[in-house]
XYZ file of C-alpha atoms in Angstrom:
212
model
C 11.619 -14.654 -6.316
C 15.132 -16.205 -6.345
C 14.000 -19.456 -4.772
C 16.398 -21.937 -6.387
C 19.992 -22.195 -7.589
C 22.553 -24.749 -8.791
C 26.005 -25.453 -7.357
C 28.146 -28.276 -8.711
C 25.857 -31.312 -9.160
C 23.133 -30.094 -6.800
C 19.965 -28.054 -7.229
C 18.863 -26.128 -4.142
C 15.237 -25.010 -3.729
C 13.997 -23.094 -0.704
C 10.610 -23.636 0.893
C 9.211 -21.441 3.663
C 11.351 -23.334 6.183
C 13.973 -25.498 4.429
C 16.549 -25.929 1.702
C 15.641 -28.972 -0.399
C 18.599 -30.483 -2.299
C 18.339 -32.512 -5.520
C 21.171 -34.473 -7.099
C 21.127 -33.478 -10.801
C 24.314 -35.235 -11.901
C 22.071 -37.033 -14.379
C 19.719 -34.322 -15.606
C 17.267 -36.883 -17.002
C 16.870 -38.631 -13.657
C 17.282 -36.078 -10.849
C 17.236 -37.560 -7.361
C 15.754 -36.054 -4.225
C 18.698 -35.492 -1.868
C 18.688 -34.048 1.641
C 16.542 -31.375 3.302
C 18.150 -28.751 5.544
C 16.021 -26.827 8.016
C 16.730 -23.083 8.146
C 13.938 -21.495 10.145
C 10.761 -19.856 8.871
C 9.752 -17.175 6.404
C 12.517 -18.201 3.991
C 12.371 -16.244 0.724
C 15.550 -16.296 -1.379
C 18.843 -18.130 -1.943
C 22.066 -16.742 -3.414
C 25.297 -18.743 -3.932
C 28.626 -16.925 -3.573
C 32.025 -18.626 -3.525
C 31.621 -21.579 -1.126
C 28.661 -20.060 0.725
C 24.896 -19.801 0.450
C 23.124 -16.606 1.506
C 19.514 -17.159 2.548
C 17.063 -14.268 2.851
C 14.095 -14.572 5.210
C 11.371 -12.398 6.718
C 13.418 -11.914 9.861
C 17.045 -11.984 8.776
C 19.881 -13.297 6.629
C 21.329 -16.779 7.095
C 24.802 -17.731 5.829
C 25.648 -21.375 5.130
C 29.017 -23.012 4.538
C 28.648 -24.792 1.196
C 32.216 -26.020 0.750
C 30.618 -29.473 0.657
C 27.747 -28.852 -1.806
C 25.977 -32.029 -0.735
C 25.713 -30.883 2.870
C 25.378 -27.120 3.523
C 25.789 -26.169 7.195
C 24.765 -22.938 8.887
C 27.501 -20.488 9.871
C 25.498 -17.603 11.271
C 22.271 -15.606 11.328
C 21.939 -11.831 10.962
C 18.601 -10.629 12.321
C 16.558 -7.619 11.279
C 12.996 -6.356 11.755
C 10.287 -8.399 10.059
C 10.315 -7.506 6.352
C 10.719 -9.047 2.886
C 14.421 -9.693 2.410
C 16.362 -10.644 -0.744
C 20.177 -10.763 -0.381
C 23.253 -10.845 -2.650
C 26.974 -10.658 -1.838
C 30.221 -9.473 -3.419
C 33.690 -9.563 -1.840
C 33.259 -8.698 1.855
C 29.850 -7.065 1.518
C 26.280 -8.340 1.533
C 23.443 -6.235 0.135
C 19.985 -6.737 1.651
C 16.768 -4.996 0.651
C 13.941 -4.674 3.172
C 10.446 -3.933 1.939
C 7.159 -3.127 3.588
C 3.742 -4.386 2.508
C 0.860 -6.603 3.573
C 2.754 -9.840 2.957
C 5.979 -8.664 4.582
C 4.310 -7.061 7.611
C 7.082 -4.495 7.977
C 7.399 -0.769 7.455
C 11.010 -0.450 6.253
C 11.914 0.329 2.654
C 15.682 0.317 2.525
C 18.944 -1.175 1.284
C 21.233 -2.428 4.053
C 24.998 -2.719 3.582
C 26.438 -5.521 5.715
C 30.118 -6.260 6.365
C 30.787 -10.008 6.063
C 34.575 -9.836 6.473
C 34.061 -12.014 9.532
C 31.605 -14.422 7.981
C 30.361 -15.683 11.349
C 29.677 -12.174 12.699
C 28.089 -9.882 10.050
C 27.912 -6.171 10.910
C 25.470 -3.571 9.559
C 27.504 -0.713 8.058
C 24.965 1.598 6.446
C 21.356 1.931 5.356
C 20.077 3.622 2.182
C 16.391 4.473 2.088
C 14.424 3.308 -0.955
C 10.861 3.592 -2.219
C 9.770 -0.060 -2.475
C 12.796 -2.331 -3.029
C 12.165 -5.874 -4.250
C 14.912 -7.861 -6.025
C 18.602 -6.976 -5.859
C 21.517 -8.030 -8.097
C 25.277 -7.508 -8.211
C 27.878 -7.752 -10.979
C 31.304 -6.733 -9.714
C 30.915 -3.123 -8.592
C 27.571 -2.639 -10.386
C 24.602 -2.940 -8.047
C 21.001 -3.285 -9.260
C 17.915 -2.593 -7.157
C 14.399 -3.327 -8.411
C 12.696 -0.498 -6.555
C 9.090 -1.457 -7.262
C 7.083 1.341 -8.826
C 10.254 3.451 -9.002
C 11.711 1.029 -11.576
C 15.221 -0.359 -11.905
C 18.031 1.609 -10.275
C 21.705 1.006 -11.087
C 24.513 2.027 -8.739
C 28.290 2.105 -8.669
C 29.090 0.192 -5.478
C 32.883 0.377 -5.644
C 32.611 1.984 -2.207
C 29.618 0.305 -0.523
C 29.495 3.128 2.019
C 29.038 5.667 -0.754
C 27.075 4.042 -3.569
C 26.457 6.347 -6.523
C 23.347 6.255 -8.717
C 24.445 5.666 -12.314
C 21.128 5.262 -14.043
C 17.413 4.713 -13.670
C 15.332 2.563 -16.021
C 11.594 3.193 -15.504
C 9.333 0.156 -15.710
C 6.085 -0.798 -13.967
C 6.581 -2.616 -10.659
C 10.122 -3.999 -11.107
C 10.319 -7.233 -9.072
C 13.552 -9.111 -9.698
C 16.790 -9.089 -11.717
C 19.421 -11.589 -12.852
C 22.629 -9.893 -14.109
C 24.386 -12.080 -16.670
C 27.512 -10.149 -17.608
C 26.408 -7.037 -19.578
C 22.854 -8.322 -20.101
C 20.192 -8.672 -17.424
C 16.857 -10.435 -17.164
C 14.336 -8.286 -15.283
C 10.878 -9.330 -14.122
C 8.296 -6.556 -13.960
C 4.531 -6.280 -13.748
C 4.182 -6.072 -17.533
C 6.527 -8.944 -18.436
C 10.127 -10.133 -18.687
C 12.641 -7.574 -19.956
C 16.119 -8.213 -21.351
C 18.413 -5.217 -20.825
C 21.897 -4.333 -22.058
C 23.956 -2.731 -19.271
C 27.285 -2.552 -21.098
C 27.093 1.104 -20.095
C 25.350 1.049 -16.689
C 24.625 4.768 -16.988
C 22.709 4.253 -20.258
C 20.831 0.951 -20.109
C 19.030 -0.116 -23.272
C 16.215 -2.603 -23.710
C 16.944 -5.556 -26.004
C 13.588 -7.308 -25.780
C 10.470 -7.712 -23.695
C 8.038 -10.619 -23.375
C 4.714 -9.049 -22.391
C 2.333 -10.642 -19.938
C -1.324 -10.378 -20.878
C -3.111 -8.077 -18.450
């Protein structure tokens, strides 16, 4: 669901095949900028430092975004066909793979990928999940929206030994945006705002229900 982001004066929106840039220096009169082809089955975009991480049905793409007006591809990390959100922190990328009719895969897992060499990512470890959708990271706190299993929160200080800190049940958890102690979570029943000051004891601040 993370299909657009902002870096500097540019808005990036991903289609099934491309990154479409918009110049938003003047918010009242945004201008269509360039279009960068990525491949196919593109799903998500995540900015980190001077890079863009693109999740697709068949892999993860990393773009050099040191020039925000002209992102250029650095590498591609391939995996089996599956739905694929991605986030990154320090030298590690976190990718969830999910099965289902749309994704046409049979994996349900969290992959830990070493990006120390940004042009040659290496799979380090796989954690099996129930039905992982969105993924988020805030420092060493990792969030996985595990579908019907709800929101799971991990200590990822050691990515090779992540530790479950807490579990917040909610119906069909789809996506999360961590915002520094509060998080916006999209679930089947609506949009939840959570306080994760203590990741082991998450509390709900509000929820905007969606009519069923």
